[in-house]
Structure formats: structure tokens, C-alpha cells
Coordinates of N, CA, C and O in Angstrom, one line a residue:
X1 N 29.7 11.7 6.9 CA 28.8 12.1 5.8 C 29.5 13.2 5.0 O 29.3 13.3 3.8
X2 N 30.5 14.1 5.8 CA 30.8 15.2 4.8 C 31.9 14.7 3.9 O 32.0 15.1 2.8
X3 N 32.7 14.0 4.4 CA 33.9 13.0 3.6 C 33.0 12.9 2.4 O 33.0 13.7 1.5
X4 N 32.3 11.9 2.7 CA 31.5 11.0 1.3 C 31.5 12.2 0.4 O 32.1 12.4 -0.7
X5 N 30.7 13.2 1.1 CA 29.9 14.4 -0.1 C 31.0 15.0 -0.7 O 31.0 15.2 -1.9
X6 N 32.3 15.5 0.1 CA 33.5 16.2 -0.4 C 34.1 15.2 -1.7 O 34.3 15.6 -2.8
X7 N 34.2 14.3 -1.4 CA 34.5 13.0 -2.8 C 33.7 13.0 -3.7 O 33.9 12.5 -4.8
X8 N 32.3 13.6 -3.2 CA 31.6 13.4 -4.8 C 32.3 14.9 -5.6 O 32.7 15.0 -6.8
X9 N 32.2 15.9 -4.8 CA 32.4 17.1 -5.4 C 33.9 16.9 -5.9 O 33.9 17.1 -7.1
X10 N 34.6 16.8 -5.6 CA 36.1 17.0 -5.6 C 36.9 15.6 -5.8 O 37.1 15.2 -4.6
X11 N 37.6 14.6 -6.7 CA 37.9 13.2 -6.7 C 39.2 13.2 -5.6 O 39.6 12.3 -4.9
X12 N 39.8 14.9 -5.6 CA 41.6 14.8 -5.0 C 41.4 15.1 -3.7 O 42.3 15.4 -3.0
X13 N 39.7 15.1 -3.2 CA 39.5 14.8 -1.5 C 39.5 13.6 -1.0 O 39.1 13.4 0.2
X14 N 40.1 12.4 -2.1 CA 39.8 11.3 -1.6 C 41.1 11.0 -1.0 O 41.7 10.3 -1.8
X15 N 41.9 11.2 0.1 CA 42.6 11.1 0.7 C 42.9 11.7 2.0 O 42.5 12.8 2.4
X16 N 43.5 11.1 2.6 CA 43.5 10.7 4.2 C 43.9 12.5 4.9 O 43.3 12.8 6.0
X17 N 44.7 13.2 4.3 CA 44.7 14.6 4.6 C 43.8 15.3 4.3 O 43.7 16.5 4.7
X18 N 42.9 14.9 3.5 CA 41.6 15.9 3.3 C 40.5 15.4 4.5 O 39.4 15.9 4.4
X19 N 40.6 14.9 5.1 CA 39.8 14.1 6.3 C 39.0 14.7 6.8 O 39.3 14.5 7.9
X20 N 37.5 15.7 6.9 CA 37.1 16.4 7.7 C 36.4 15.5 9.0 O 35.5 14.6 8.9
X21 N 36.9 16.0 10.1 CA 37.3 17.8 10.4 C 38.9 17.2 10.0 O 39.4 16.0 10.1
X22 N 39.6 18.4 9.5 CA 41.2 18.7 9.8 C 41.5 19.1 11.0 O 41.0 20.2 11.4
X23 N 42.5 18.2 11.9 CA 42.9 19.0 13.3 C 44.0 19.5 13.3 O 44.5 19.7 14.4
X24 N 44.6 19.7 12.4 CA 46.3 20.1 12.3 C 47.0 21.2 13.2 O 46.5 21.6 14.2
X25 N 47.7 21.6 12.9 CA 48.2 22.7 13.9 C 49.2 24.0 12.9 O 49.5 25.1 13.2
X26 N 49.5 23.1 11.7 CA 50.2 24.3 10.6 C 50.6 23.7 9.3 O 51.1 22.7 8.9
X27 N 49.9 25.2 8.6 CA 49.8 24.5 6.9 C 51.7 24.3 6.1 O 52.6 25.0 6.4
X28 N 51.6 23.6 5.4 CA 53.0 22.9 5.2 C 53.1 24.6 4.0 O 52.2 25.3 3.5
X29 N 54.4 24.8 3.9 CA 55.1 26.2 3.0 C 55.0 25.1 1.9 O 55.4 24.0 2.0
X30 N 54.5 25.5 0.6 CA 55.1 25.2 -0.8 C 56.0 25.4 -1.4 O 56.0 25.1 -2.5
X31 N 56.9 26.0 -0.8 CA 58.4 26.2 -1.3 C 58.9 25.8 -0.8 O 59.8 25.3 -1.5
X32 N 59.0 25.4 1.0 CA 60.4 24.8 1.4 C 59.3 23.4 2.1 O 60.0 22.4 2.4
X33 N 58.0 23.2 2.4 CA 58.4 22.0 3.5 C 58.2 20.5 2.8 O 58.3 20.4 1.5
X34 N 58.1 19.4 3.8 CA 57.7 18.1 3.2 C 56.2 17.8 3.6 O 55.8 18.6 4.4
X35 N 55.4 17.1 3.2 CA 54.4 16.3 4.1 C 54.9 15.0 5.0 O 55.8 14.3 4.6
X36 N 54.4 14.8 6.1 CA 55.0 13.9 6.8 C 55.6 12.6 6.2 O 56.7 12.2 6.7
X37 N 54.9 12.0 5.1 CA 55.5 11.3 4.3 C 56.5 11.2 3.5 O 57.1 10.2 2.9
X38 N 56.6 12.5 3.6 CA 58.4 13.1 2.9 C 58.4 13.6 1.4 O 59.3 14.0 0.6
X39 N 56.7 13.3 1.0 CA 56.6 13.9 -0.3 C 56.8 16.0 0.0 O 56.6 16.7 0.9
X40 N 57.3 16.1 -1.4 CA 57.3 17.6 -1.1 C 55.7 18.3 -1.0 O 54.7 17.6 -1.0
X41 N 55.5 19.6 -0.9 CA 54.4 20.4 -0.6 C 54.1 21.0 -2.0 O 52.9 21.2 -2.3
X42 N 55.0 21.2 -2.7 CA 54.7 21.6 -3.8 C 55.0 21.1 -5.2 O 56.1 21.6 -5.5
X43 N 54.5 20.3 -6.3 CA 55.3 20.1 -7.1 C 55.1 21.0 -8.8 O 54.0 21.1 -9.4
X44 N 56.1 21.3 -9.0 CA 56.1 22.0 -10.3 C 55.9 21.8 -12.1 O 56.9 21.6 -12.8
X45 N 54.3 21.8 -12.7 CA 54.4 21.3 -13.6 C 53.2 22.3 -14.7 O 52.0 22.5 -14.5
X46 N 54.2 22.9 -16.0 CA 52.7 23.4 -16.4 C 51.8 22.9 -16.8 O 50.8 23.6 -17.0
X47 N 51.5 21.5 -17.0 CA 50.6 21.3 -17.5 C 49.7 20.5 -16.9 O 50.4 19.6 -16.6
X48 N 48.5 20.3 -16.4 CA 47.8 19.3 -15.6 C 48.3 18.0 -16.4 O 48.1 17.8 -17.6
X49 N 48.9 17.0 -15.4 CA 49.4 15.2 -16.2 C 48.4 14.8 -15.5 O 48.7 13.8 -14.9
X50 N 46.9 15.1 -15.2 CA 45.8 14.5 -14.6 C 45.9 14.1 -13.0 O 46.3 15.1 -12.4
X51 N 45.7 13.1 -12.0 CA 44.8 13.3 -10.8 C 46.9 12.6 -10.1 O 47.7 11.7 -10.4
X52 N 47.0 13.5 -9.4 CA 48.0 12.5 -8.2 C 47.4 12.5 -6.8 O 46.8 13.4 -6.2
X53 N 47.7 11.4 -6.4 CA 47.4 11.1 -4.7 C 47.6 12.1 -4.2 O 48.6 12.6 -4.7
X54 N 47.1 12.8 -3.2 CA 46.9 13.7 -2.2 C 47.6 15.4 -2.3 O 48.2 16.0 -1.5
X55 N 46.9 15.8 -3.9 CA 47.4 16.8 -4.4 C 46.2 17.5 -5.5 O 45.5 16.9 -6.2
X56 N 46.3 18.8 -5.3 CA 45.3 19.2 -6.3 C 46.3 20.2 -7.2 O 47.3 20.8 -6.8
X57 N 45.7 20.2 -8.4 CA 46.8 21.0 -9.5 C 45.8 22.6 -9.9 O 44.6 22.8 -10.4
X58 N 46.8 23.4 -9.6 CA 46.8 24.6 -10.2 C 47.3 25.4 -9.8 O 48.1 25.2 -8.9
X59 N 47.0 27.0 -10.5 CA 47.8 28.1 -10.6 C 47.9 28.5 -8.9 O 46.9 28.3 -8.2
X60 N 48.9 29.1 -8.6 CA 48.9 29.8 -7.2 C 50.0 29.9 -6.5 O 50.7 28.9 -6.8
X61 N 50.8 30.6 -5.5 CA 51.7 31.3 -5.4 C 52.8 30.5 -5.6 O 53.8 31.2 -5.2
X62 N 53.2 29.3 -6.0 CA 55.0 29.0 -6.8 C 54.4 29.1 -8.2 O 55.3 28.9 -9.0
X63 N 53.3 29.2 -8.7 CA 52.5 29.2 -10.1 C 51.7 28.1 -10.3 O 51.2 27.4 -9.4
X64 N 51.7 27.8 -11.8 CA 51.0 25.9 -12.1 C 51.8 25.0 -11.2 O 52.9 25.2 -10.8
X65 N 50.9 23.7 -10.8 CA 51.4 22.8 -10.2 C 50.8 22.2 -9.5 O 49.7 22.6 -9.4
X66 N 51.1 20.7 -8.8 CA 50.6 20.5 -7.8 C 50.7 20.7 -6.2 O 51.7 20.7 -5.6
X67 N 49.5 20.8 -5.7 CA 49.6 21.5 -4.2 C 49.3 20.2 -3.4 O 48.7 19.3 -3.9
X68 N 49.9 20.3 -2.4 CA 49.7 18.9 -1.0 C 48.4 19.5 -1.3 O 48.1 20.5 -2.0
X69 N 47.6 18.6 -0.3 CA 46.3 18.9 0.5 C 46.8 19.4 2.4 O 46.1 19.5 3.4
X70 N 48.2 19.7 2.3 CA 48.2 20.2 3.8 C 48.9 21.5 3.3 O 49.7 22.0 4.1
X71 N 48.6 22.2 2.2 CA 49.1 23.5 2.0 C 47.2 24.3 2.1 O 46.2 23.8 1.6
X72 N 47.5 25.3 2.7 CA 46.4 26.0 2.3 C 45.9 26.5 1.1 O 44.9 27.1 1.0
X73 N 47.0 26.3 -0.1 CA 46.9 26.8 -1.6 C 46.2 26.1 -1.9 O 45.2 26.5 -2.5
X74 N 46.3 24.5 -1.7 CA 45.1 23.4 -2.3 C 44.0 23.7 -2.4 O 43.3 23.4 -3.4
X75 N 43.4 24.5 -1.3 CA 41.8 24.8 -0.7 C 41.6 26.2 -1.5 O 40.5 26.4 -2.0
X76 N 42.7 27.0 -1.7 CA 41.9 28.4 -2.4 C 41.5 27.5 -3.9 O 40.5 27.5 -4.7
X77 N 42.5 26.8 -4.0 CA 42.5 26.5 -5.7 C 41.0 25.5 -5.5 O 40.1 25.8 -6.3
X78 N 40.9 24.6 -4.7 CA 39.5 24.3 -5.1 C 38.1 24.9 -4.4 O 37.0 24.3 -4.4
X79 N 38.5 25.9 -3.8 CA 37.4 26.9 -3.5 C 36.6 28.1 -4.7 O 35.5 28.6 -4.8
X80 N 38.7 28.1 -5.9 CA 38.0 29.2 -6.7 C 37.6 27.7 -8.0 O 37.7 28.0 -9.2
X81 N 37.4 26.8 -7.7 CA 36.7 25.9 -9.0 C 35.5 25.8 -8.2 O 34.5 25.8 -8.9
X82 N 35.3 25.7 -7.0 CA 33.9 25.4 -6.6 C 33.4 26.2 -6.8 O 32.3 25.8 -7.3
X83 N 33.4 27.7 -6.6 CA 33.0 29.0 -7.2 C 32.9 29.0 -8.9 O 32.0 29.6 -9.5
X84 N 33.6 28.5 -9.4 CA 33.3 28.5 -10.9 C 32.8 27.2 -11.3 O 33.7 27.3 -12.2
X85 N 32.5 26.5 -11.5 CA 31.9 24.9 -11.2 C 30.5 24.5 -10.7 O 30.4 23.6 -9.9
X86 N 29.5 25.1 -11.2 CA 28.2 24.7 -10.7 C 27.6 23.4 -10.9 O 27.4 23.2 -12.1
X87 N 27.3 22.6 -10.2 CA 26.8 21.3 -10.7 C 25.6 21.6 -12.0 O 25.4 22.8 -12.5
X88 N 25.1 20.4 -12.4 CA 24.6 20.8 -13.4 C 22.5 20.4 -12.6 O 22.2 19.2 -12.2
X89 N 21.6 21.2 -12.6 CA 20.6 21.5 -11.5 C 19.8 20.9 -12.9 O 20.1 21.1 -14.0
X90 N 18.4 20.1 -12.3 CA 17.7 20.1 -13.5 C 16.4 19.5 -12.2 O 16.6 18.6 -11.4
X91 N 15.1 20.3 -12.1 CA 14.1 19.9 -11.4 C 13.5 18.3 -11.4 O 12.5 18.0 -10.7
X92 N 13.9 17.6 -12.1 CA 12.9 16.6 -13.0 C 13.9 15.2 -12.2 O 13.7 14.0 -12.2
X93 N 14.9 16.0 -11.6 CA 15.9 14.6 -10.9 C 15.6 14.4 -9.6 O 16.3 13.7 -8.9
X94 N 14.6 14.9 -9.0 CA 14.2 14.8 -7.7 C 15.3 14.5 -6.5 O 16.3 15.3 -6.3
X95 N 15.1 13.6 -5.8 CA 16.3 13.8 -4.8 C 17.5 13.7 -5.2 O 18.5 14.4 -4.8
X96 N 17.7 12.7 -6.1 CA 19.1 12.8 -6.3 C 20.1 14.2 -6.5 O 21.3 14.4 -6.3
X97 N 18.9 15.1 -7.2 CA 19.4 16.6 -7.6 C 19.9 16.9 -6.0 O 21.0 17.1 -5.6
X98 N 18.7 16.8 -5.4 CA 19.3 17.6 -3.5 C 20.2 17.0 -3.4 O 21.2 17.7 -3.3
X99 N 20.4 16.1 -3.3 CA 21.2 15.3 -3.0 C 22.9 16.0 -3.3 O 23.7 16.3 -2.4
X100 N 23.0 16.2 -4.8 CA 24.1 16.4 -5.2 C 24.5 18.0 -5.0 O 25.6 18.5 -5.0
X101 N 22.8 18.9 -4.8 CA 23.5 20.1 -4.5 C 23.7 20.5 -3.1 O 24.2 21.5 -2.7
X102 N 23.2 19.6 -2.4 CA 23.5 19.7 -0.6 C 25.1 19.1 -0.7 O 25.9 19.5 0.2
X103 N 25.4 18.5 -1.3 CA 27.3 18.3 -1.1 C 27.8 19.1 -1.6 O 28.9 19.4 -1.3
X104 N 27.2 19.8 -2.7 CA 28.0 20.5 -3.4 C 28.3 22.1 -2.2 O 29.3 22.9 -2.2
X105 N 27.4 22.2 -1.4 CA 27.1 23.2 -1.1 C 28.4 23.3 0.0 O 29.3 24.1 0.2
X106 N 27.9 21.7 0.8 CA 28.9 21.7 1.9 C 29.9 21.9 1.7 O 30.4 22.8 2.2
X107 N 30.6 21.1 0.6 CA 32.1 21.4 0.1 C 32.4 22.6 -0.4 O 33.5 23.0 -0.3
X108 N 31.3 23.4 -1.0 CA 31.8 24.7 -0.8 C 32.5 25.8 0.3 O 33.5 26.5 0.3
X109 N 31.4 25.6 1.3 CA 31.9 26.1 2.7 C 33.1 25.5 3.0 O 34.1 26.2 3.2
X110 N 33.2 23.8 3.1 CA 34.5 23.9 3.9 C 35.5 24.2 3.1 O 36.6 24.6 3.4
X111 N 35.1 23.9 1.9 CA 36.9 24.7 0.8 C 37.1 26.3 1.3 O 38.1 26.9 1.8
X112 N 36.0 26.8 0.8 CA 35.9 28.6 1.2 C 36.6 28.4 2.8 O 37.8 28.7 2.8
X113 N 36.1 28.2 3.9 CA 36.6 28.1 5.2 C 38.1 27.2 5.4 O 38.8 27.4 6.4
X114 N 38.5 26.3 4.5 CA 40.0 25.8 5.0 C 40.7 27.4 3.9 O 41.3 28.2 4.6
X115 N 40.5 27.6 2.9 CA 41.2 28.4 2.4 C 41.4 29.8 3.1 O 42.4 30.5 2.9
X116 N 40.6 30.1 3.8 CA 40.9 31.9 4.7 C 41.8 30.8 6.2 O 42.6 31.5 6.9
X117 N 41.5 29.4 6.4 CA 41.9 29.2 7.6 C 43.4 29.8 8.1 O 44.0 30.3 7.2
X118 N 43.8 29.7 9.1 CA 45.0 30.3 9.8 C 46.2 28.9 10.0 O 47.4 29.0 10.1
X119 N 45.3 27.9 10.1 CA 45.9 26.4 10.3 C 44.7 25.6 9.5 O 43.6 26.1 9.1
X120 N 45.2 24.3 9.3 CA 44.9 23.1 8.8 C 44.3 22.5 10.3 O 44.8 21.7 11.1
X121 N 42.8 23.5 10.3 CA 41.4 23.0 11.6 C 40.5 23.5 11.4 O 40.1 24.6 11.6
X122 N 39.6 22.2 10.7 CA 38.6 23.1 10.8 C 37.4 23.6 11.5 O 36.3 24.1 11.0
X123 N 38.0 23.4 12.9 CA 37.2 24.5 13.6 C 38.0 26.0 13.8 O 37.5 27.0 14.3
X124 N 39.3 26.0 13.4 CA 39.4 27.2 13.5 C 39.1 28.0 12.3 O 39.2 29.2 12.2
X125 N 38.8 26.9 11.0 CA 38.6 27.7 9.8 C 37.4 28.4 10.3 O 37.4 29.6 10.5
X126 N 36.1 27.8 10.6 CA 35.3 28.8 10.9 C 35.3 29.7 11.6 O 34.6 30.6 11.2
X127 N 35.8 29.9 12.6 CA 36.6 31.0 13.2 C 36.8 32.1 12.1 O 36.1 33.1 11.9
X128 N 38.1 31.6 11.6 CA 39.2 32.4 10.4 C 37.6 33.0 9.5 O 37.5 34.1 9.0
X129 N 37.0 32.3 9.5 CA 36.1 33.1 8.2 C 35.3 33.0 8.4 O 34.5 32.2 7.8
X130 N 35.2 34.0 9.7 CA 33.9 35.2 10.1 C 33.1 34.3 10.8 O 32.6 34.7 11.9
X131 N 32.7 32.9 10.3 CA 31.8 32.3 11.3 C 30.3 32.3 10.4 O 29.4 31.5 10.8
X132 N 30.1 33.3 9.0 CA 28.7 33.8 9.0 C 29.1 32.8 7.2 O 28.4 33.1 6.2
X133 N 30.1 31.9 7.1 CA 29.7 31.2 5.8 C 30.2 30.1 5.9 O 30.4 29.4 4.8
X134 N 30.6 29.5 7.4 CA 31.1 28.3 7.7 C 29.8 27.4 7.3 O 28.7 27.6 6.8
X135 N 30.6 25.9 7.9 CA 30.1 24.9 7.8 C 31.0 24.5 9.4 O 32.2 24.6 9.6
X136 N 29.8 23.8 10.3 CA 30.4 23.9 12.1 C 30.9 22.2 11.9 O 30.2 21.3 11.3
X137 N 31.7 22.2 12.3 CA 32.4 20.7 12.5 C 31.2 20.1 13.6 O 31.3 18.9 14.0

């Protein structure tokens, strides 16, 4: 269920590294590593060229670009759009509204919780962050 919901919120969760739960054991360097696939971790571009497979684009520590989804940069970057990105709420839509702000909500926690994580797990992200704004695998 939380896959599904993360895909509505976010399109560049639709991929096999964004999988919740993440059981990983260490987030890939955007400067020097690969992803197991051998794509790099980081790629360098100012301008968004729109959606790539298993990458989210923006500003953060090599600058603009695209980030793996096994760097922990991916997760701050769409933790600070989920923080700035409010769905759009209107009473008169009945469930479908809950609907859309109960994923919205979840995917907020787990972006907020993979982004403070220590590794790519998310049970240890809640751990890593505090525990009092998780989302429990």
C-alpha cells in the first residue's frame, strides 16, 4: 500500500530502489560511487531535462542534478518539495480527497525519515529521526 501511495505523490518513486521498506546497508557517495547497475550516483545537469529512471533532480551537495534514489540526497530533495508541495485540499471531494492526503502524508514521513536516515533502512530511518515523526515499516 505504501509503494502505491509514494507513486502517487512522487512519479521518480516508481522504481525498484525506492521500494518500501528499504533494507540496504549504505547510501551510495554522489561523487565517487556507482549503483549496482553501474549507473553513476550522481549526474550533473543545470537544467531539469524532465523525469529519468531511478533518479530525482535537484539542487544539493555536487549542486543541480540528478540524484540515484540510493543516495540519501534524493530523499532530502524530495522531502524539501514535499514540505513545499501541498496537495491541492477541497472538502466537496470526499474520499478521494483522504485518500490523496493520507499518501500524501505517508510519503511525507518516509521522505522526512529516509532523508535524516544513517543508511538506506527504513527501519533504521525511524530510528535516525527520533522515532516521534516516523512512519513504522
Amino acid at each position: 500500500q505504501a509503494n502505491k501511495q509514494m507513486r502517487q505523490v512522487f512519479v521518480e518513486l516508481e522504481s525498484k530502489y525506492a521500494t518500501y521498506p528499504l533494507e540496504g546497508t549504505t547510501w551510495l557517495s554522489p561523487s565517487k560511487d556507482k549503483a549496482p547497475n553501474g549507473e553513476p550516483a550522481f549526474i550533473a545537469s543545470a537544467q531539469n531535462q524532465g523525469l529519468k529512471e531511478n533518479y530525482v533532480y535537484g539542487p544539493e551537495i555536487c549542486g543541480k542534478g540528478y540524484y540515484h534514489l540510493l543516495t540519501r540526497e534524493s530523499y532530502k530533495i524530495l522531502s524539501a518539495r514535499g514540505s513545499q508541495e501541498v496537495p491541492f485540499s477541497c472538502c466537496c471531494l470526499g474520499n478521494s480527497n483522504k485518500d490523496t492526503m493520507e499518501a500524501w502524508d505517508i510519503t511525507k514521513r518516509i521522505m522526512c525519515n529516509r532523508s535524516l536516515a544513517s543508511v538506506p533502512n527504513d527501519y533504521q530511518a525511524v530510528h535516525d529521526a527520533g522515532g516521534t515523526y516516523g512512519f513504522r515499516p
